[in-house]
Tab-separated table of C-alpha atoms and ligand atoms in Angstrom:
chain	number	residue	atom	x	y	z
A	1	MET	CA	100.334	91.363	75.061
A	2	SER	CA	102.516	92.664	77.827
A	3	ILE	CA	102.083	91.366	81.358
A	4	ARG	CA	100.773	93.713	84.033
A	5	TYR	CA	101.993	93.521	87.612
A	6	LEU	CA	99.838	93.935	90.679
A	7	SER	CA	100.341	93.988	94.417
A	8	THR	CA	99.482	91.018	96.641
A	9	ARG	CA	97.469	93.450	98.789
A	10	GLY	CA	95.506	94.997	95.933
A	11	GLN	CA	95.799	98.679	96.832
A	12	ALA	CA	98.889	99.769	94.880
A	13	PRO	CA	98.989	101.016	91.273
A	14	ILE	CA	99.170	98.343	88.578
A	15	LEU	CA	102.556	98.565	86.812
A	16	ASP	CA	104.282	97.382	83.657
A	17	PHE	CA	107.644	95.592	83.812
A	18	GLU	CA	109.630	98.808	83.780
A	19	GLY	CA	107.583	100.116	86.682
A	20	VAL	CA	108.006	96.969	88.710
A	21	LEU	CA	111.752	96.877	88.028
A	22	LEU	CA	112.104	100.317	89.605
A	23	ALA	CA	109.506	99.836	92.330
A	24	GLY	CA	110.584	97.383	94.999
A	25	LEU	CA	107.932	97.102	97.690
A	26	ALA	CA	104.414	98.095	96.587
A	27	SER	CA	102.976	101.265	98.131
A	28	ASP	CA	100.357	99.233	100.042
A	29	GLY	CA	103.090	97.180	101.723
A	30	GLY	CA	102.509	94.206	99.409
A	31	LEU	CA	104.749	92.539	96.833
A	32	TYR	CA	104.338	92.805	93.088
A	33	LEU	CA	103.623	89.757	90.973
A	34	PRO	CA	102.430	89.177	87.409
A	35	GLU	CA	98.678	89.319	86.829
A	36	SER	CA	98.978	86.200	84.662
A	37	LEU	CA	101.874	83.825	84.064
A	38	PRO	CA	103.185	82.789	80.669
A	39	HIS	CA	102.611	79.085	80.016
A	40	PHE	CA	104.638	76.774	77.771
A	41	SER	CA	102.959	73.769	76.148
A	42	THR	CA	104.683	70.369	76.171
A	43	ASP	CA	105.702	70.859	72.535
A	44	GLU	CA	107.130	74.276	73.273
A	45	LEU	CA	109.031	72.839	76.235
A	46	ARG	CA	110.442	70.025	74.105
A	47	ALA	CA	111.662	72.592	71.598
A	48	MET	CA	113.505	74.431	74.391
A	49	ARG	CA	115.520	71.368	75.455
A	50	GLY	CA	118.633	71.952	73.374
A	51	LEU	CA	119.052	75.633	74.196
A	52	SER	CA	122.149	77.062	75.859
A	53	TYR	CA	121.662	78.693	79.252
A	54	THR	CA	121.514	82.182	77.784
A	55	GLU	CA	119.167	81.198	74.949
A	56	LEU	CA	116.882	79.551	77.454
A	57	ALA	CA	117.022	82.572	79.769
A	58	THR	CA	115.973	84.846	76.916
A	59	THR	CA	113.078	82.537	76.004
A	60	VAL	CA	111.800	82.219	79.577
A	61	ILE	CA	112.213	85.897	80.492
A	62	ALA	CA	110.928	87.467	77.233
A	63	PRO	CA	107.192	87.233	78.073
A	64	PHE	CA	107.747	88.966	81.430
A	65	VAL	CA	109.460	92.020	79.925
A	66	GLU	CA	107.451	92.316	76.708
A	67	GLY	CA	106.416	95.889	76.051
A	68	SER	CA	109.380	97.239	78.034
A	69	ILE	CA	112.394	95.511	76.455
A	70	ASP	CA	112.593	94.055	72.949
A	71	ARG	CA	113.865	90.543	72.438
A	72	GLN	CA	117.158	91.431	70.775
A	73	THR	CA	118.068	93.819	73.595
A	74	LEU	CA	117.044	91.234	76.169
A	75	ALA	CA	119.239	88.619	74.507
A	76	GLU	CA	122.221	91.005	74.670
A	77	LEU	CA	121.634	91.872	78.339
A	78	VAL	CA	121.292	88.191	79.242
A	79	GLU	CA	124.414	87.290	77.291
A	80	ALA	CA	126.418	89.991	79.094
A	81	SER	CA	125.051	88.906	82.484
A	82	TYR	CA	126.255	85.315	82.274
A	83	ARG	CA	129.371	85.760	80.087
A	84	ASP	CA	131.731	85.970	83.059
A	85	PHE	CA	130.469	82.893	84.867
A	86	ARG	CA	133.387	80.549	85.324
A	87	HIS	CA	131.648	77.454	83.953
A	88	GLN	CA	130.668	77.103	80.288
A	89	ALA	CA	127.334	75.594	81.284
A	90	VAL	CA	126.646	78.573	83.619
A	91	ALA	CA	124.643	76.255	85.903
A	92	PRO	CA	126.258	72.787	85.651
A	93	LEU	CA	124.458	69.731	86.966
A	94	VAL	CA	126.475	67.128	88.885
A	95	GLN	CA	125.280	63.632	89.759
A	96	LEU	CA	125.584	62.656	93.439
A	97	ASP	CA	124.114	59.175	93.333
A	98	GLN	CA	121.438	57.173	91.527
A	99	ASP	CA	118.740	59.827	91.618
A	100	GLN	CA	120.304	62.741	93.511
A	101	TRP	CA	121.770	65.682	91.588
A	102	LEU	CA	123.401	68.978	92.414
A	103	LEU	CA	122.771	72.155	90.419
A	104	GLU	CA	125.862	74.310	90.936
A	105	LEU	CA	124.742	77.914	91.120
A	106	PHE	CA	127.998	79.322	92.483
A	107	HIS	CA	130.063	79.956	89.370
A	108	GLY	CA	129.192	83.654	89.185
A	109	PRO	CA	131.463	86.524	90.252
A	110	THR	CA	130.569	86.441	93.981
A	111	LEU	CA	130.218	82.641	94.313
A	112	ALA	CA	126.534	82.505	95.314
A	113	PHE	CA	123.326	81.984	93.354
A	114	LYS	CA	122.367	85.611	93.943
A	115	ASP	CA	124.622	86.505	90.985
A	116	PHE	CA	122.067	84.954	88.628
A	117	ALA	CA	119.540	87.615	89.528
A	118	LEU	CA	121.749	90.581	90.338
A	119	GLN	CA	123.976	90.411	87.265
A	120	LEU	CA	120.844	90.742	85.161
A	121	LEU	CA	119.136	93.258	87.446
A	122	GLY	CA	122.059	95.716	87.161
A	123	ARG	CA	121.982	95.526	83.383
A	124	LEU	CA	118.217	95.806	83.130
A	125	LEU	CA	118.300	98.871	85.364
A	126	ASP	CA	121.052	100.587	83.420
A	127	HIS	CA	119.300	99.894	80.123
A	128	VAL	CA	115.947	101.235	81.267
A	129	LEU	CA	117.467	104.252	83.044
A	130	THR	CA	119.567	105.210	80.025
A	131	ARG	CA	116.456	105.223	77.875
A	132	ARG	CA	114.548	107.293	80.420
A	133	GLY	CA	117.479	109.635	81.083
A	134	GLU	CA	117.146	109.004	84.824
A	135	LYS	CA	119.409	108.040	87.683
A	136	VAL	CA	118.591	106.018	90.783
A	137	VAL	CA	120.118	105.160	94.103
A	138	ILE	CA	120.209	101.564	95.273
A	139	MET	CA	120.163	101.050	98.985
A	140	GLY	CA	120.328	97.644	100.601
A	141	ALA	CA	121.154	95.979	103.883
A	142	THR	CA	123.126	92.779	103.906
A	143	SER	CA	124.260	90.169	106.357
A	144	GLY	CA	126.278	88.444	103.680
A	145	ASP	CA	125.680	87.385	100.095
A	146	THR	CA	123.237	89.982	98.786
A	147	GLY	CA	125.565	92.938	99.266
A	148	SER	CA	128.461	91.640	97.219
A	149	ALA	CA	126.211	90.277	94.459
A	150	ALA	CA	124.396	93.617	94.204
A	151	ILE	CA	127.670	95.549	94.098
A	152	GLU	CA	129.083	93.262	91.401
A	153	GLY	CA	125.862	93.600	89.433
A	154	CYS	CA	125.848	97.408	89.582
A	155	ARG	CA	129.501	98.434	89.615
A	156	HIS	CA	129.444	99.292	85.911
A	157	CYS	CA	126.059	101.002	85.919
A	158	GLU	CA	126.317	104.595	84.706
A	159	HIS	CA	122.970	105.527	86.149
A	160	VAL	CA	123.112	103.847	89.534
A	161	ASP	CA	124.808	104.788	92.794
A	162	ILE	CA	124.803	101.869	95.202
A	163	PHE	CA	124.988	102.002	99.002
A	164	ILE	CA	125.232	98.757	100.953
A	165	LEU	CA	124.830	98.782	104.727
A	166	TYR	CA	126.291	95.950	106.757
A	167	PRO	CA	126.717	95.480	110.503
A	168	ASP	CA	130.252	96.535	111.439
A	169	GLY	CA	132.292	93.535	112.567
A	170	ARG	CA	129.476	91.049	112.009
A	171	VAL	CA	129.906	89.773	108.478
A	172	SER	CA	132.532	87.189	107.609
A	173	ASP	CA	135.923	88.331	106.296
A	174	VAL	CA	135.333	86.795	102.877
A	175	GLN	CA	131.902	88.352	102.564
A	176	ARG	CA	133.086	91.791	103.716
A	177	ARG	CA	136.073	91.775	101.406
A	178	GLN	CA	133.910	90.757	98.465
A	179	MET	CA	132.097	94.062	98.998
A	180	THR	CA	134.814	96.418	100.162
A	181	THR	CA	137.473	95.545	97.589
A	182	VAL	CA	135.305	96.336	94.577
A	183	GLU	CA	136.502	99.460	92.796
A	184	GLY	CA	133.907	101.817	91.393
A	185	SER	CA	133.087	105.474	91.932
A	186	ASN	CA	129.423	104.519	92.344
A	187	VAL	CA	130.020	101.822	95.004
A	188	HIS	CA	129.684	102.729	98.683
A	189	ASN	CA	130.083	100.328	101.587
A	190	LEU	CA	128.683	101.524	104.895
A	191	ALA	CA	129.767	99.660	108.009
A	192	VAL	CA	127.049	100.547	110.495
A	193	ARG	CA	127.710	100.449	114.233
A	194	GLY	CA	124.824	98.120	114.946
A	195	ASN	CA	123.446	94.711	114.000
A	196	PHE	CA	121.771	93.455	110.832
A	197	ASP	CA	118.306	94.371	112.092
A	198	ASP	CA	119.505	97.956	112.593
A	199	CYS	CA	120.766	98.044	108.999
A	200	GLN	CA	117.478	96.708	107.706
A	201	ALA	CA	115.514	99.223	109.758
A	202	LEU	CA	117.637	102.070	108.338
A	203	VAL	CA	116.932	100.928	104.783
A	204	LYS	CA	113.216	100.527	105.447
A	205	ALA	CA	113.006	103.997	106.999
A	206	SER	CA	114.845	105.456	104.000
A	207	PHE	CA	112.235	104.135	101.578
A	208	VAL	CA	109.592	106.002	103.573
A	209	ALA	CA	111.614	109.256	103.546
A	210	GLU	CA	113.152	109.360	100.073
A	211	ARG	CA	113.414	113.150	100.063
A	212	PHE	CA	116.911	113.085	101.508
A	213	LEU	CA	118.180	112.241	98.017
A	214	PRO	CA	119.273	114.775	95.412
A	215	GLU	CA	116.517	116.017	93.138
A	216	ASN	CA	115.093	113.543	90.585
A	217	ARG	CA	116.743	110.600	92.275
A	218	SER	CA	114.671	107.720	93.613
A	219	LEU	CA	115.555	104.672	95.692
A	220	VAL	CA	115.477	101.168	94.252
A	221	ALA	CA	115.417	97.980	96.331
A	222	VAL	CA	117.647	95.031	95.541
A	223	ASN	CA	116.439	92.553	98.137
A	224	SER	CA	114.444	89.582	96.937
A	225	ILE	CA	111.164	91.462	97.032
A	226	ASN	CA	112.281	92.912	93.678
A	227	TRP	CA	110.321	90.997	91.047
A	228	ALA	CA	113.135	91.017	88.481
A	229	ARG	CA	115.271	88.911	90.802
A	230	ILE	CA	112.626	86.208	91.082
A	231	MET	CA	112.136	86.254	87.324
A	232	ALA	CA	115.815	85.589	86.590
A	233	GLN	CA	115.819	82.622	88.962
A	234	ILE	CA	112.998	80.783	87.183
A	235	VAL	CA	115.368	79.969	84.322
A	236	TYR	CA	117.643	77.466	86.048
A	237	TYR	CA	114.738	75.290	87.126
A	238	PHE	CA	113.846	74.781	83.460
A	239	TYR	CA	117.512	74.270	82.618
A	240	ALA	CA	117.915	71.471	85.184
A	241	GLY	CA	114.526	69.983	84.333
A	242	PHE	CA	115.442	69.683	80.640
A	243	ALA	CA	118.839	68.182	81.433
A	244	LEU	CA	117.109	65.378	83.353
A	245	GLY	CA	114.461	64.460	80.797
A	246	GLY	CA	111.854	67.180	81.218
A	247	PRO	CA	109.178	67.806	80.177
A	248	ASP	CA	108.719	64.066	79.599
A	249	ARG	CA	109.924	63.115	83.058
A	250	PRO	CA	108.970	65.061	86.193
A	251	VAL	CA	111.778	66.340	88.402
A	252	ASN	CA	112.024	67.480	92.033
A	253	PHE	CA	113.996	70.247	93.676
A	254	SER	CA	115.431	70.768	97.140
A	255	VAL	CA	116.130	74.437	97.855
A	256	PRO	CA	118.106	75.864	100.793
A	257	THR	CA	115.593	78.484	101.854
A	258	GLY	CA	115.602	81.764	103.759
A	259	ASN	CA	113.404	84.477	102.315
A	260	PHE	CA	111.575	82.042	100.000
A	261	GLY	CA	112.691	83.903	96.855
A	262	ASP	CA	114.614	81.079	95.231
A	263	ILE	CA	112.113	78.286	95.814
A	264	TYR	CA	109.247	80.573	94.830
A	265	ALA	CA	110.933	80.840	91.419
A	266	GLY	CA	110.817	77.022	91.248
A	267	TYR	CA	107.111	77.107	92.009
A	268	LEU	CA	106.645	79.565	89.148
A	269	ALA	CA	108.552	77.279	86.755
A	270	GLN	CA	106.119	74.519	87.686
A	271	ARG	CA	103.123	76.759	87.049
A	272	MET	CA	104.618	77.806	83.720
A	273	GLY	CA	104.539	74.200	82.574
A	274	LEU	CA	107.614	72.360	83.892
A	275	PRO	CA	106.512	69.019	85.385
A	276	VAL	CA	107.635	69.026	89.048
A	277	ASN	CA	106.407	66.592	91.717
A	278	ASN	CA	108.030	67.857	94.875
A	279	LEU	CA	109.598	71.137	95.965
A	280	VAL	CA	111.546	70.671	99.180
A	281	ILE	CA	111.877	73.667	101.494
A	282	ALA	CA	115.209	73.034	103.221
A	283	THR	CA	115.705	75.150	106.349
A	284	ASN	CA	118.192	75.443	109.172
A	285	ARG	CA	116.998	75.953	112.757
A	286	ASN	CA	115.241	79.137	111.631
A	287	ASP	CA	112.339	77.017	110.506
A	288	VAL	CA	109.353	79.344	110.106
A	289	LEU	CA	108.350	77.640	106.848
A	290	HIS	CA	108.908	74.098	108.074
A	291	ARG	CA	106.642	74.825	111.048
A	292	MET	CA	104.062	76.391	108.735
A	293	LEU	CA	103.964	73.291	106.557
A	294	THR	CA	103.840	70.822	109.437
A	295	THR	CA	101.448	72.699	111.763
A	296	GLY	CA	99.506	75.050	109.484
A	297	THR	CA	100.501	78.032	111.620
A	298	TYR	CA	102.775	80.733	110.215
A	299	SER	CA	104.487	82.459	113.111
A	300	ARG	CA	107.670	84.476	113.426
A	301	GLN	CA	110.404	83.608	115.896
A	302	PRO	CA	113.611	85.403	116.895
A	303	ILE	CA	116.578	84.823	114.584
A	304	GLU	CA	119.136	82.313	115.829
A	305	ALA	CA	122.650	82.266	114.413
A	306	SER	CA	123.537	79.075	112.527
A	307	LEU	CA	126.331	77.713	110.343
A	308	SER	CA	124.278	78.818	107.318
A	309	PRO	CA	123.926	82.577	107.928
A	310	SER	CA	122.267	83.362	104.587
A	311	MET	CA	119.242	81.368	105.747
A	312	ASP	CA	118.997	82.967	109.194
A	313	ILE	CA	115.653	84.760	108.980
A	314	SER	CA	112.655	85.210	111.245
A	315	VAL	CA	110.096	85.561	108.432
A	316	SER	CA	110.211	84.729	104.738
A	317	SER	CA	109.033	87.862	102.914
A	318	ASN	CA	108.368	86.145	99.603
A	319	PHE	CA	105.985	83.668	101.193
A	320	GLU	CA	103.343	86.384	100.807
A	321	ARG	CA	103.537	85.840	97.045
A	322	LEU	CA	102.691	82.150	97.457
A	323	LEU	CA	99.921	82.986	99.928
A	324	PHE	CA	98.346	85.113	97.211
A	325	ASP	CA	97.947	81.991	95.054
A	326	LEU	CA	96.944	79.740	97.956
A	327	TYR	CA	94.046	82.160	98.526
A	328	GLU	CA	93.238	82.364	94.806
A	329	GLY	CA	94.389	85.949	94.357
A	330	ASP	CA	92.054	87.338	97.008
A	331	ALA	CA	94.059	90.531	97.710
A	332	PRO	CA	91.812	91.901	100.515
A	333	GLN	CA	92.202	88.605	102.328
A	334	ILE	CA	96.007	88.711	101.925
A	335	ALA	CA	96.026	92.270	103.286
A	336	ALA	CA	93.975	91.103	106.288
A	337	LEU	CA	96.173	88.037	106.852
A	338	MET	CA	99.397	90.026	106.695
A	339	ASP	CA	97.959	92.569	109.102
A	340	GLU	CA	97.071	89.754	111.490
A	341	PHE	CA	100.548	88.302	111.003
A	342	SER	CA	102.173	91.603	111.964
A	343	HIS	CA	100.573	91.122	115.397
A	344	GLY	CA	101.867	87.582	115.829
A	345	GLN	CA	100.793	84.607	113.767
A	346	ILE	CA	98.243	83.316	111.274
A	347	ALA	CA	96.613	79.941	110.778
A	348	LEU	CA	96.264	78.826	107.173
A	349	SER	CA	92.811	77.720	106.019
A	350	GLU	CA	92.322	73.988	105.374
A	351	THR	CA	92.160	74.630	101.635
A	352	ALA	CA	95.288	76.780	101.598
A	353	LEU	CA	97.210	74.216	103.635
A	354	ALA	CA	96.117	71.369	101.384
A	355	ARG	CA	97.226	73.381	98.340
A	356	VAL	CA	100.684	74.144	99.671
A	357	ARG	CA	101.164	70.547	100.813
A	358	SER	CA	100.251	69.200	97.367
A	359	LEU	CA	103.526	70.520	95.934
A	360	PHE	CA	105.840	71.426	98.832
A	361	THR	CA	107.507	69.293	101.503
A	362	SER	CA	110.045	70.498	104.038
A	363	ALA	CA	112.823	69.505	106.401
A	364	ARG	CA	114.783	71.274	109.108
A	365	VAL	CA	118.495	70.520	109.395
A	366	SER	CA	120.570	71.251	112.507
A	367	ASP	CA	124.163	72.521	112.504
A	368	GLU	CA	125.342	69.094	113.599
A	369	GLU	CA	123.523	67.362	110.757
A	370	THR	CA	124.932	69.973	108.372
A	371	CYS	CA	128.500	69.102	109.368
A	372	ASP	CA	127.791	65.374	109.130
A	373	GLU	CA	126.328	65.868	105.673
A	374	ILE	CA	129.359	67.858	104.459
A	375	ALA	CA	131.616	65.070	105.748
A	376	ARG	CA	129.452	62.313	104.245
A	377	LEU	CA	129.385	63.903	100.786
A	378	TRP	CA	133.106	64.561	100.913
A	379	GLN	CA	133.787	60.906	101.678
A	380	GLN	CA	131.314	59.501	99.162
A	381	THR	CA	131.732	61.865	96.229
A	382	GLY	CA	134.873	63.943	96.799
A	383	LEU	CA	132.761	67.090	96.616
A	384	LEU	CA	133.085	69.777	99.261
A	385	LEU	CA	129.773	71.515	99.865
A	386	ASP	CA	129.068	74.772	101.623
A	387	PRO	CA	126.744	74.545	104.660
A	388	HIS	CA	123.687	75.953	102.812
A	389	SER	CA	123.962	73.425	99.997
A	390	ALA	CA	124.534	70.593	102.487
A	391	ILE	CA	121.249	71.465	104.189
A	392	GLY	CA	119.706	71.104	100.750
A	393	THR	CA	121.159	67.669	100.022
A	394	LEU	CA	120.185	66.268	103.414
A	395	ALA	CA	116.652	67.651	103.128
A	396	ALA	CA	116.512	66.186	99.609
A	397	ARG	CA	117.139	62.707	100.967
A	398	LYS	CA	114.770	63.178	103.894
A	399	CYS	CA	111.938	64.234	101.584
A	400	HIS	CA	112.561	62.153	98.449
A	401	ARG	CA	109.664	59.822	97.661
A	402	ALA	CA	110.028	56.675	95.569
A	403	GLY	CA	108.628	57.122	92.082
A	404	ASP	CA	108.899	60.903	92.056
A	405	GLY	CA	111.870	60.950	89.678
A	406	PRO	CA	115.250	62.670	89.945
A	407	MET	CA	115.887	65.093	92.815
A	408	VAL	CA	117.970	68.207	92.204
A	409	THR	CA	119.492	70.136	95.109
A	410	LEU	CA	120.370	73.743	94.417
A	411	ALA	CA	123.966	74.391	95.520
A	412	THR	CA	123.559	78.018	96.490
A	413	ALA	CA	127.114	78.973	97.456
A	414	HIS	CA	130.736	77.976	96.911
A	415	PRO	CA	132.325	76.347	99.993
A	416	ALA	CA	135.164	78.907	100.069
A	417	LYS	CA	132.613	81.546	101.065
A	418	PHE	CA	132.113	79.745	104.375
A	419	PRO	CA	135.521	78.278	105.275
A	420	ALA	CA	134.914	78.220	109.050
A	421	ALA	CA	131.694	76.252	108.734
A	422	VAL	CA	133.288	73.834	106.288
A	423	ALA	CA	136.225	73.395	108.676
A	424	SER	CA	133.873	72.344	111.473
A	425	ALA	CA	132.827	69.363	109.342
A	426	ASN	CA	136.329	67.934	109.927
A	427	THR	CA	136.981	66.746	106.403
A	428	GLY	CA	140.574	67.912	106.714
A	429	GLU	CA	140.017	70.016	103.582
A	430	THR	CA	140.113	73.800	103.345
A	431	PRO	CA	138.055	75.093	100.428
A	432	GLN	CA	140.109	77.349	98.134
A	433	LEU	CA	138.832	80.531	96.556
A	434	PRO	CA	138.765	80.303	92.749
A	435	PRO	CA	141.510	82.117	90.811
A	436	HIS	CA	139.643	85.383	90.225
A	437	LEU	CA	139.404	85.834	94.012
A	438	SER	CA	142.621	84.182	95.155
A	439	ASP	CA	144.203	87.560	96.053
A	440	LEU	CA	141.070	88.743	97.892
A	441	PHE	CA	142.937	89.108	101.160
A	442	ASP	CA	145.638	91.283	99.554
A	443	ARG	CA	143.252	93.791	98.006
A	444	GLU	CA	142.627	97.207	99.446
A	445	GLU	CA	139.363	97.627	101.338
A	446	ARG	CA	137.182	100.724	101.138
A	447	PHE	CA	134.314	101.397	103.482
A	448	HIS	CA	132.952	104.094	105.744
A	449	THR	CA	132.052	103.381	109.337
A	450	LEU	CA	128.945	105.270	110.418
A	451	ASP	CA	126.741	105.414	113.482
A	452	ASN	CA	123.326	103.788	113.516
A	453	ASP	CA	121.792	107.186	112.811
A	454	LEU	CA	119.373	107.815	109.971
A	455	THR	CA	120.137	111.528	109.579
A	456	ALA	CA	123.887	110.971	109.433
A	457	ILE	CA	123.519	108.187	106.894
A	458	HIS	CA	121.216	110.266	104.713
A	459	ALA	CA	123.626	113.185	104.767
A	460	PHE	CA	126.467	110.873	103.792
A	461	MET	CA	124.518	109.363	100.932
A	462	ALA	CA	123.330	112.687	99.557
A	463	ALA	CA	126.912	113.954	99.545
A	464	GLN	CA	128.304	110.850	97.791
A	465	CYS	CA	125.814	110.591	94.899
A	466	ARG	CA	127.460	111.330	91.573
A	467	PRO	CA	126.107	114.447	89.851
B	1	PLP	C1	120.250	84.028	99.930
B	1	PLP	C2	120.744	82.641	100.144
B	1	PLP	C3	119.851	81.577	100.445
B	1	PLP	C4	118.372	81.768	100.665
B	1	PLP	O1	117.670	82.128	99.492
B	1	PLP	P1	116.187	82.734	99.599
B	1	PLP	O2	115.835	83.157	98.226
B	1	PLP	O3	116.282	83.916	100.547
B	1	PLP	O4	115.298	81.683	100.148
B	1	PLP	C5	120.405	80.296	100.538
B	1	PLP	N1	121.721	80.073	100.407
B	1	PLP	C6	122.598	81.066	100.122
B	1	PLP	C7	124.040	80.746	99.996
B	1	PLP	C8	122.145	82.382	99.985
B	1	PLP	O5	123.020	83.364	99.712
């Protein structure tokens, strides 16, 4: 039986996996999620313990894509997605102290966990589009990690042209170069004269006015509202859980959180059968979720720049997917709540708040604490963490409860992606880029600088699409 996907707001067409892969945001403004989740019994989970990362990924993902992609094909796409990760284990687990662990998710091509989803997404898209004889255009805005991971994931796709918009002069040198030095006739970097919000607004407006594209070409979203990204991220929660004694011993996760995509995948792993006691939402000063959990009110606030830019958000889009479960799948109520939220803030019902608090805890970590934590871990373990991961390890210790079992922090980026932030921790160490990127600063950059002007950008894109 293949899984059907529906919108959190209940008014968009129900889709199969292929449909949801190509869809992005639902037409009613909601987010797609599976109508029912696969569930693994304890015996099934025990049988999965010895699997390699790619075998496990195939097992966990197969039920979600059934009816669209056969198992053998899936296994090949998964294998190709993780083959170039620089660590044999793909997602190695490192012990920090007695019951604190680090899951290193930065061994992919662009050194952030986003590679786990986007390497697979590119291959899934190309496979499905080849079969359908169609081509698509990917358009995304980035303030950092998403852009390079999406470009790396799609650079070899025959049927995809990819356009990434970033604010001119406002992304770090490493992050920009990871995008602009990629060779590929289908890869287009657009430096927009504006800020990140401008870039995001341009992308949003483009999804409303798709007709600027050549005939038979549609736009696909690669931000974390795309269901396939969430799906790929569920796998490493199982992988870490098994490594630490699951399913016979519950585990806990601390997740550096921005848009709530990554930790939502952890929540899904728990619902699919993995015993988890505590999911820690680790935030920087942009603490919309921490305030929600402590006060019961979900309210947006202006973005403030921090040392962990990939978590600088004013709202967490994927939280709507959790809300859907907190309100027992009552789509009309979610639509009403999100409408209310667009005018300011919402208060969670007592029941909803009790539900979210039964699994999630949270902590906010300041820039100063982040630096102290990087320095502390360096001194105690000899490991150099990036600022996002350090927020995770500190939140893990703040929220760890005796008797809960091992706590795993997701290390979401390699420290060399954020050298300035790591330098401010005064460890005296400068993180080095791994060998495949060591000549990053010698490579030729390619990008086009464009005005913050929708018509001009559309004309540019239409002209650049491959025939
Ligand atoms: C994207 C990102 C995050 C936040 O992940 P969400 O899924 O948006 O919550 C955290 N750390 C790093 C390094 C990232 O790139």
